Amino acid sequence: MRIDQADPTRRPTSTLPASVPVAVVGAGQSGLAVAYHLRQAGIRCVLLDAGSEVGETWERRWDTLRLFTSAQFSGLPGLPFPGDAAHYPGKDEVVAYLREYAERFDLPVLTDHRVLSLRRDGDGYLLTTAHGECRAGQVVVATGAFGTARVPDFAAGLSPDVPTLHTSEYRGASQVPPGTVVVVGDGNSGRQIAAELSETHTVVLSCSEAVSPPLPQTVVGRDMFWWMSVLGVMSLPVSMQAPDPIVGDRVPGLVAEGRMRTVGRITSAEGAELLVADGERVKPSAVIWATGYLTDWSWLDPEMLDEEGQPRHTEGTGVLPGSHYLGLYRMRTRGSALIGFVGADAERAAAAITAADRPSTISSPVAEGEPA
């Protein structure tokens, strides 16, 4: 099958098993990668995903989104990303790839199975979904880095007459009314969207005080991630405080051409105006909140959380026996939440699961209706 566009056919699901050796919460790139390694090790698992199809989270991103990793560095274990290695895949290509990956390796994904709660249950875990309960000896929480849209508190001061969108809602320039659009947030997503809107709108990009290091997409004809991989940068621990690098940034050139301007950090909103830290007032026709995401962990067992409500783990190994995490932002390295680099963490988690529960394999008898 050629993977060049999203396959509209829906992957069939099976019945939620009453019990399974390993339950993986989330069937995004992290969940699929660990399921692949568990499959290779002979460990039976099930993937429980809230979406109606594999890749749904990617499908909801804006239309022109492109990875800042080339195809060479965008594949999961066992299946290279198709096409020219130097090509930068679009979101629809990613969706199609993830669906093909699940099909190719016959990974037992149950879609429309949002996990409502995960609780310790004796020596294992009890997962509650809208379709019933499932007990698992071990669990992998692989719900990813994108949770609930984060909008700053001061946004409440902005007049309801000013249209606003979070990046999670943005699909394209046609959604944004004519005039001056302010993009609040200058990470990779904010800068990509600002650059796109500069083709059709007057754009003001609000930049944070932290200086994000710029990285070209290629250096001496090689993808930047090739250099970072060869030099070992992608496998090094990384500080949570260090700002993310901006890859292939077009903003400086657009500013120099007069097609966009930048302002400092937005500190508040008053009616139809946004106030900048230096005192400037900007009156937008629309606002794009490129202000990131928050993750709600209230569905996890309180024993799994610290005093700030965050998962208690060390480099992905949970504080409770048999609990594991994948795909968290900078969980172990800079690549922990990137599609082409989650495989290393997934392999590590699968090895720990295998060592702890080797007897539970896919060669064991499988009850009718259980995913193999």
Tab-separated table of C-alpha atoms in Angstrom:
chain	number	residue	atom	x	y	z
A	1	MET	CA	0.000	0.000	0.000
A	2	ARG	CA	1.397	3.386	-0.934
A	3	ILE	CA	1.256	5.742	2.051
A	4	ASP	CA	0.681	9.164	0.557
A	5	GLN	CA	-2.651	10.202	2.016
A	6	ALA	CA	-4.903	9.379	4.948
A	7	ASP	CA	-6.852	6.138	4.477
A	8	PRO	CA	-10.533	6.972	5.128
A	9	THR	CA	-11.415	3.384	6.040
A	10	ARG	CA	-11.801	2.753	9.721
A	11	ARG	CA	-9.757	0.079	11.434
A	12	PRO	CA	-12.065	-2.555	12.957
A	13	THR	CA	-12.000	-3.040	16.711
A	14	SER	CA	-12.513	-6.054	18.908
A	15	THR	CA	-14.147	-6.547	22.278
A	16	LEU	CA	-12.523	-5.143	25.395
A	17	PRO	CA	-10.856	-8.095	27.146
A	18	ALA	CA	-11.631	-8.775	30.795
A	19	SER	CA	-7.910	-9.091	31.460
A	20	VAL	CA	-4.657	-8.710	29.575
A	21	PRO	CA	-0.982	-8.860	30.568
A	22	VAL	CA	-0.307	-5.280	29.398
A	23	ALA	CA	-2.680	-2.392	28.693
A	24	VAL	CA	-1.367	0.554	26.696
A	25	VAL	CA	-3.354	3.766	27.121
A	26	GLY	CA	-3.111	5.680	23.855
A	27	ALA	CA	-2.486	4.528	20.283
A	28	GLY	CA	-0.444	7.449	19.033
A	29	GLN	CA	3.161	7.067	17.956
A	30	SER	CA	4.364	6.162	21.470
A	31	GLY	CA	1.686	3.544	22.082
A	32	LEU	CA	2.158	1.973	18.670
A	33	ALA	CA	5.935	1.855	19.122
A	34	VAL	CA	5.793	0.072	22.485
A	35	ALA	CA	3.125	-2.322	21.170
A	36	TYR	CA	5.454	-3.201	18.287
A	37	HIS	CA	8.268	-4.054	20.702
A	38	LEU	CA	5.919	-6.013	22.966
A	39	ARG	CA	4.709	-7.944	19.928
A	40	GLN	CA	8.318	-8.728	18.991
A	41	ALA	CA	8.949	-9.959	22.532
A	42	GLY	CA	5.833	-12.131	22.546
A	43	ILE	CA	3.981	-10.113	25.171
A	44	ARG	CA	0.216	-9.848	24.692
A	45	CYS	CA	-1.229	-6.348	25.031
A	46	VAL	CA	-4.167	-4.142	24.105
A	47	LEU	CA	-4.083	-0.462	23.100
A	48	LEU	CA	-6.989	1.652	24.346
A	49	ASP	CA	-7.456	4.891	22.423
A	50	ALA	CA	-9.994	7.679	22.874
A	51	GLY	CA	-10.126	8.537	19.169
A	52	SER	CA	-12.397	6.996	16.579
A	53	GLU	CA	-9.391	6.202	14.363
A	54	VAL	CA	-5.659	5.796	14.715
A	55	GLY	CA	-3.929	9.108	14.063
A	56	GLU	CA	-6.937	11.237	14.931
A	57	THR	CA	-4.863	13.674	17.020
A	58	TRP	CA	-2.634	14.368	14.023
A	59	GLU	CA	-5.661	14.640	11.752
A	60	ARG	CA	-6.967	17.541	13.843
A	61	ARG	CA	-3.841	19.666	13.367
A	62	TRP	CA	-3.744	22.539	10.867
A	63	ASP	CA	-3.876	21.656	7.185
A	64	THR	CA	-0.385	22.778	6.136
A	65	LEU	CA	1.485	21.391	9.142
A	66	ARG	CA	4.786	19.777	8.233
A	67	LEU	CA	7.139	17.906	10.497
A	68	PHE	CA	10.447	19.600	11.176
A	69	THR	CA	12.038	16.151	11.024
A	70	SER	CA	12.536	14.719	7.549
A	71	ALA	CA	11.099	11.319	6.624
A	72	GLN	CA	14.456	9.737	7.457
A	73	PHE	CA	13.895	10.724	11.106
A	74	SER	CA	10.110	10.324	11.289
A	75	GLY	CA	9.635	6.566	11.269
A	76	LEU	CA	8.692	4.164	14.050
A	77	PRO	CA	10.498	0.885	14.853
A	78	GLY	CA	10.320	-1.685	12.076
A	79	LEU	CA	8.856	0.548	9.342
A	80	PRO	CA	10.699	3.476	7.730
A	81	PHE	CA	8.593	6.466	6.793
A	82	PRO	CA	7.850	6.130	3.059
A	83	GLY	CA	9.103	8.403	0.323
A	84	ASP	CA	12.205	10.489	-0.170
A	85	ALA	CA	14.293	10.444	3.002
A	86	ALA	CA	14.870	14.198	2.706
A	87	HIS	CA	11.137	14.980	2.394
A	88	TYR	CA	9.366	16.756	5.284
A	89	PRO	CA	6.037	14.934	5.725
A	90	GLY	CA	2.733	16.729	6.050
A	91	LYS	CA	0.172	15.829	8.688
A	92	ASP	CA	-1.960	13.695	6.340
A	93	GLU	CA	1.090	11.612	5.490
A	94	VAL	CA	1.690	11.080	9.206
A	95	VAL	CA	-1.914	9.987	9.724
A	96	ALA	CA	-1.681	7.498	6.849
A	97	TYR	CA	1.655	6.192	8.111
A	98	LEU	CA	0.348	5.558	11.652
A	99	ARG	CA	-2.701	3.721	10.303
A	100	GLU	CA	-0.554	1.604	8.024
A	101	TYR	CA	1.794	0.883	10.925
A	102	ALA	CA	-1.056	-0.432	13.089
A	103	GLU	CA	-2.304	-2.580	10.199
A	104	ARG	CA	1.116	-3.821	9.092
A	105	PHE	CA	1.982	-5.216	12.516
A	106	ASP	CA	-1.601	-6.195	13.406
A	107	LEU	CA	-1.485	-4.152	16.597
A	108	PRO	CA	-4.560	-4.704	18.809
A	109	VAL	CA	-5.969	-1.175	18.894
A	110	LEU	CA	-9.396	-0.577	20.417
A	111	THR	CA	-10.605	2.835	19.227
A	112	ASP	CA	-13.403	4.762	20.964
A	113	HIS	CA	-12.093	3.362	24.249
A	114	ARG	CA	-11.193	6.387	26.323
A	115	VAL	CA	-9.809	5.317	29.683
A	116	LEU	CA	-11.882	7.080	32.334
A	117	SER	CA	-9.846	5.854	35.276
A	118	LEU	CA	-6.757	3.788	35.971
A	119	ARG	CA	-6.449	2.358	39.463
A	120	ARG	CA	-4.127	-0.011	41.279
A	121	ASP	CA	-5.887	-3.371	41.721
A	122	GLY	CA	-4.024	-5.910	43.833
A	123	ASP	CA	-0.820	-6.767	41.988
A	124	GLY	CA	-2.069	-5.152	38.791
A	125	TYR	CA	-4.332	-2.412	37.481
A	126	LEU	CA	-7.998	-1.827	36.750
A	127	LEU	CA	-8.846	0.319	33.729
A	128	THR	CA	-12.381	1.654	33.387
A	129	THR	CA	-13.725	2.715	29.994
A	130	ALA	CA	-17.172	3.605	28.696
A	131	HIS	CA	-17.294	0.052	27.319
A	132	GLY	CA	-16.441	-1.737	30.545
A	133	GLU	CA	-13.462	-2.665	32.666
A	134	CYS	CA	-10.175	-4.375	31.902
A	135	ARG	CA	-7.583	-5.699	34.333
A	136	ALA	CA	-3.919	-5.580	33.390
A	137	GLY	CA	-0.777	-6.852	35.026
A	138	GLN	CA	1.172	-3.839	33.758
A	139	VAL	CA	0.211	-0.535	32.155
A	140	VAL	CA	1.835	1.907	29.769
A	141	VAL	CA	0.471	5.449	29.786
A	142	ALA	CA	1.165	6.757	26.276
A	143	THR	CA	-1.374	9.554	25.939
A	144	GLY	CA	1.171	11.951	24.436
A	145	ALA	CA	2.261	15.516	24.985
A	146	PHE	CA	-0.904	17.210	23.628
A	147	GLY	CA	-3.755	17.314	26.122
A	148	THR	CA	-6.073	20.207	26.885
A	149	ALA	CA	-5.528	23.495	25.081
A	150	ARG	CA	-3.791	26.009	27.334
A	151	VAL	CA	-4.980	29.613	27.120
A	152	PRO	CA	-3.552	32.295	29.453
A	153	ASP	CA	-5.788	33.555	32.251
A	154	PHE	CA	-5.679	37.108	30.936
A	155	ALA	CA	-7.533	35.975	27.808
A	156	ALA	CA	-10.735	36.419	29.835
A	157	GLY	CA	-10.202	40.173	29.596
A	158	LEU	CA	-10.413	40.156	25.803
A	159	SER	CA	-13.684	41.287	24.279
A	160	PRO	CA	-15.860	38.403	23.014
A	161	ASP	CA	-16.167	40.407	19.780
A	162	VAL	CA	-12.535	39.534	18.963
A	163	PRO	CA	-12.405	36.059	17.332
A	164	THR	CA	-9.875	33.712	18.910
A	165	LEU	CA	-8.524	30.264	18.088
A	166	HIS	CA	-6.101	27.989	19.872
A	167	THR	CA	-3.613	26.161	17.652
A	168	SER	CA	-5.592	22.974	18.367
A	169	GLU	CA	-8.575	24.591	16.572
A	170	TYR	CA	-6.687	26.318	13.777
A	171	ARG	CA	-6.939	24.640	10.360
A	172	GLY	CA	-6.057	27.391	7.908
A	173	ALA	CA	-6.047	31.085	7.020
A	174	SER	CA	-9.652	30.977	5.786
A	175	GLN	CA	-10.822	30.687	9.419
A	176	VAL	CA	-9.269	34.042	10.336
A	177	PRO	CA	-11.103	37.298	9.474
A	178	PRO	CA	-9.218	39.945	7.473
A	179	GLY	CA	-7.075	42.474	9.279
A	180	THR	CA	-4.409	42.256	11.943
A	181	VAL	CA	-4.036	38.828	13.543
A	182	VAL	CA	-1.920	38.502	16.677
A	183	VAL	CA	-0.233	35.150	17.221
A	184	VAL	CA	0.552	34.758	20.910
A	185	GLY	CA	3.390	32.286	21.373
A	186	ASP	CA	6.574	31.959	19.366
A	187	GLY	CA	7.396	28.267	19.532
A	188	ASN	CA	7.596	26.128	16.396
A	189	SER	CA	3.793	25.969	16.007
A	190	GLY	CA	3.263	29.693	16.568
A	191	ARG	CA	5.968	30.626	14.110
A	192	GLN	CA	4.747	28.210	11.439
A	193	ILE	CA	1.189	29.543	11.710
A	194	ALA	CA	2.370	33.165	11.756
A	195	ALA	CA	4.403	32.557	8.609
A	196	GLU	CA	1.402	30.982	6.879
A	197	LEU	CA	-0.922	33.836	7.867
A	198	SER	CA	1.582	36.433	6.629
A	199	GLU	CA	0.567	35.430	3.083
A	200	THR	CA	-2.984	36.715	3.607
A	201	HIS	CA	-3.049	38.854	6.757
A	202	THR	CA	-1.192	41.535	8.671
A	203	VAL	CA	0.569	39.495	11.337
A	204	VAL	CA	1.928	40.474	14.736
A	205	LEU	CA	3.869	37.715	16.523
A	206	SER	CA	4.184	38.003	20.290
A	207	CYS	CA	7.539	36.600	21.449
A	208	SER	CA	8.397	35.333	24.912
A	209	GLU	CA	11.336	36.585	26.943
A	210	ALA	CA	13.146	33.238	26.701
A	211	VAL	CA	15.441	33.082	23.699
A	212	SER	CA	14.814	29.945	21.637
A	213	PRO	CA	17.916	28.829	19.755
A	214	PRO	CA	17.392	28.811	15.963
A	215	LEU	CA	18.296	25.682	14.027
A	216	PRO	CA	18.413	25.453	10.224
A	217	GLN	CA	16.678	22.399	8.798
A	218	THR	CA	19.808	21.434	6.879
A	219	VAL	CA	23.527	22.033	7.403
A	220	VAL	CA	26.034	21.243	4.630
A	221	GLY	CA	23.320	19.306	2.812
A	222	ARG	CA	22.432	17.163	5.833
A	223	ASP	CA	19.249	17.275	7.902
A	224	MET	CA	19.898	18.956	11.265
A	225	PHE	CA	18.572	15.861	13.033
A	226	TRP	CA	21.214	13.791	11.231
A	227	TRP	CA	23.876	15.950	12.836
A	228	MET	CA	22.132	15.866	16.214
A	229	SER	CA	21.844	12.081	16.043
A	230	VAL	CA	25.461	11.550	14.959
A	231	LEU	CA	26.678	13.865	17.712
A	232	GLY	CA	24.499	12.103	20.287
A	233	VAL	CA	22.438	15.197	21.102
A	234	MET	CA	19.100	13.405	20.699
A	235	SER	CA	20.011	10.763	23.279
A	236	LEU	CA	21.311	13.156	25.943
A	237	PRO	CA	19.251	14.179	28.982
A	238	VAL	CA	17.794	17.648	28.540
A	239	SER	CA	16.774	20.326	31.027
A	240	MET	CA	13.063	21.102	31.306
A	241	GLN	CA	14.001	24.773	31.587
A	242	ALA	CA	15.905	24.977	28.292
A	243	PRO	CA	13.730	26.472	25.516
A	244	ASP	CA	12.953	24.333	22.491
A	245	PRO	CA	14.991	25.178	19.402
A	246	ILE	CA	13.166	26.779	16.482
A	247	VAL	CA	13.750	24.643	13.398
A	248	GLY	CA	13.791	26.210	9.930
A	249	ASP	CA	12.519	29.552	11.208
A	250	ARG	CA	11.093	31.850	8.479
A	251	VAL	CA	10.131	34.672	10.840
A	252	PRO	CA	13.365	36.743	10.710
A	253	GLY	CA	13.217	36.842	6.908
A	254	LEU	CA	9.540	37.788	6.890
A	255	VAL	CA	10.176	40.558	9.418
A	256	ALA	CA	13.064	41.864	7.299
A	257	GLU	CA	10.751	41.921	4.266
A	258	GLY	CA	8.141	43.878	6.188
A	259	ARG	CA	5.587	41.070	5.936
A	260	MET	CA	5.333	40.571	9.692
A	261	ARG	CA	6.352	42.307	12.871
A	262	THR	CA	7.160	41.035	16.333
A	263	VAL	CA	6.319	42.430	19.761
A	264	GLY	CA	7.247	41.348	23.264
A	265	ARG	CA	5.282	39.215	25.658
A	266	ILE	CA	1.562	39.909	25.909
A	267	THR	CA	0.761	40.492	29.578
A	268	SER	CA	-2.953	41.300	29.607
A	269	ALA	CA	-6.080	42.040	27.602
A	270	GLU	CA	-8.463	44.957	27.973
A	271	GLY	CA	-11.553	44.913	25.805
A	272	ALA	CA	-10.488	44.910	22.167
A	273	GLU	CA	-6.797	45.416	22.947
A	274	LEU	CA	-3.833	43.285	23.966
A	275	LEU	CA	-1.183	44.881	26.182
A	276	VAL	CA	2.510	44.183	25.567
A	277	ALA	CA	5.049	44.100	28.399
A	278	ASP	CA	6.705	47.299	27.106
A	279	GLY	CA	3.404	49.209	27.264
A	280	GLU	CA	2.404	48.931	23.613
A	281	ARG	CA	-1.255	48.266	22.873
A	282	VAL	CA	-2.276	46.125	19.915
A	283	LYS	CA	-5.821	46.006	18.557
A	284	PRO	CA	-6.265	42.691	16.734
A	285	SER	CA	-8.965	41.567	14.362
A	286	ALA	CA	-8.289	38.036	15.623
A	287	VAL	CA	-5.992	36.210	18.046
A	288	ILE	CA	-4.294	32.819	17.678
A	289	TRP	CA	-3.286	31.317	21.009
A	290	ALA	CA	-0.102	29.305	20.331
A	291	THR	CA	0.327	28.832	24.054
A	292	GLY	CA	0.672	25.078	24.335
A	293	TYR	CA	-1.233	22.427	26.220
A	294	LEU	CA	-1.996	21.194	29.709
A	295	THR	CA	-2.393	17.530	30.554
A	296	ASP	CA	-5.155	16.322	32.868
A	297	TRP	CA	-3.975	13.384	34.962
A	298	SER	CA	-7.008	13.259	37.271
A	299	TRP	CA	-8.002	9.891	35.802
A	300	LEU	CA	-4.872	8.236	37.220
A	301	ASP	CA	-4.722	6.597	40.634
A	302	PRO	CA	-3.781	9.300	43.185
A	303	GLU	CA	-0.901	7.055	44.251
A	304	MET	CA	0.586	7.541	40.779
A	305	LEU	CA	0.685	11.332	41.116
A	306	ASP	CA	2.915	13.765	42.970
A	307	GLU	CA	1.764	16.775	45.017
A	308	GLU	CA	1.466	18.846	41.817
A	309	GLY	CA	-0.772	16.281	40.155
A	310	GLN	CA	1.927	15.040	37.776
A	311	PRO	CA	2.869	11.378	37.183
A	312	ARG	CA	5.469	10.045	39.594
A	313	HIS	CA	8.124	8.389	37.484
A	314	THR	CA	11.836	8.232	36.829
A	315	GLU	CA	12.641	8.438	33.118
A	316	GLY	CA	9.346	6.752	32.313
A	317	THR	CA	9.378	4.086	35.029
A	318	GLY	CA	6.425	4.721	37.317
A	319	VAL	CA	6.652	4.770	41.085
A	320	LEU	CA	4.085	1.959	41.296
A	321	PRO	CA	5.322	-1.461	40.129
A	322	GLY	CA	4.323	-2.289	36.576
A	323	SER	CA	3.517	1.296	35.555
A	324	HIS	CA	5.306	2.953	32.651
A	325	TYR	CA	5.051	6.243	30.743
A	326	LEU	CA	5.887	7.151	27.157
A	327	GLY	CA	5.774	10.225	24.966
A	328	LEU	CA	5.967	12.768	27.768
A	329	TYR	CA	7.707	16.021	26.910
A	330	ARG	CA	11.432	15.595	27.550
A	331	MET	CA	10.758	12.470	29.583
A	332	ARG	CA	14.284	11.204	29.060
A	333	THR	CA	15.715	13.099	26.111
A	334	ARG	CA	14.870	15.834	23.630
A	335	GLY	CA	13.400	13.140	21.380
A	336	SER	CA	11.029	11.565	23.927
A	337	ALA	CA	7.954	13.220	22.380
A	338	LEU	CA	9.106	13.225	18.721
A	339	ILE	CA	7.688	10.643	16.332
A	340	GLY	CA	11.034	9.547	14.940
A	341	PHE	CA	12.739	9.177	18.309
A	342	VAL	CA	10.110	7.645	20.622
A	343	GLY	CA	11.263	4.175	19.572
A	344	ALA	CA	14.235	4.213	21.952
A	345	ASP	CA	12.055	4.916	24.985
A	346	ALA	CA	9.472	2.395	23.763
A	347	GLU	CA	12.091	-0.329	23.420
A	348	ARG	CA	13.354	0.425	26.917
A	349	ALA	CA	9.827	0.214	28.385
A	350	ALA	CA	9.078	-3.027	26.526
A	351	ALA	CA	12.299	-4.570	27.842
A	352	ALA	CA	11.321	-3.690	31.416
A	353	ILE	CA	7.836	-5.123	30.906
A	354	THR	CA	9.244	-8.296	29.380
A	355	ALA	CA	11.697	-8.785	32.243
A	356	ALA	CA	8.918	-8.377	34.812
A	357	ASP	CA	6.296	-10.569	33.147
A	358	ARG	CA	7.913	-12.968	30.733
A	359	PRO	CA	5.366	-15.832	31.118
A	360	SER	CA	2.482	-13.748	29.683
A	361	THR	CA	2.964	-14.170	25.935
A	362	ILE	CA	0.813	-14.199	22.846
A	363	SER	CA	1.302	-17.955	22.690
A	364	SER	CA	-0.926	-18.208	25.775
A	365	PRO	CA	-4.558	-19.217	25.163
A	366	VAL	CA	-6.647	-16.223	24.126
A	367	ALA	CA	-10.295	-15.975	25.103
A	368	GLU	CA	-12.782	-15.463	22.308
A	369	GLY	CA	-13.185	-11.773	21.587
A	370	GLU	CA	-9.809	-10.833	23.044
A	371	PRO	CA	-7.311	-9.098	20.774
A	372	ALA	CA	-4.342	-11.336	20.055
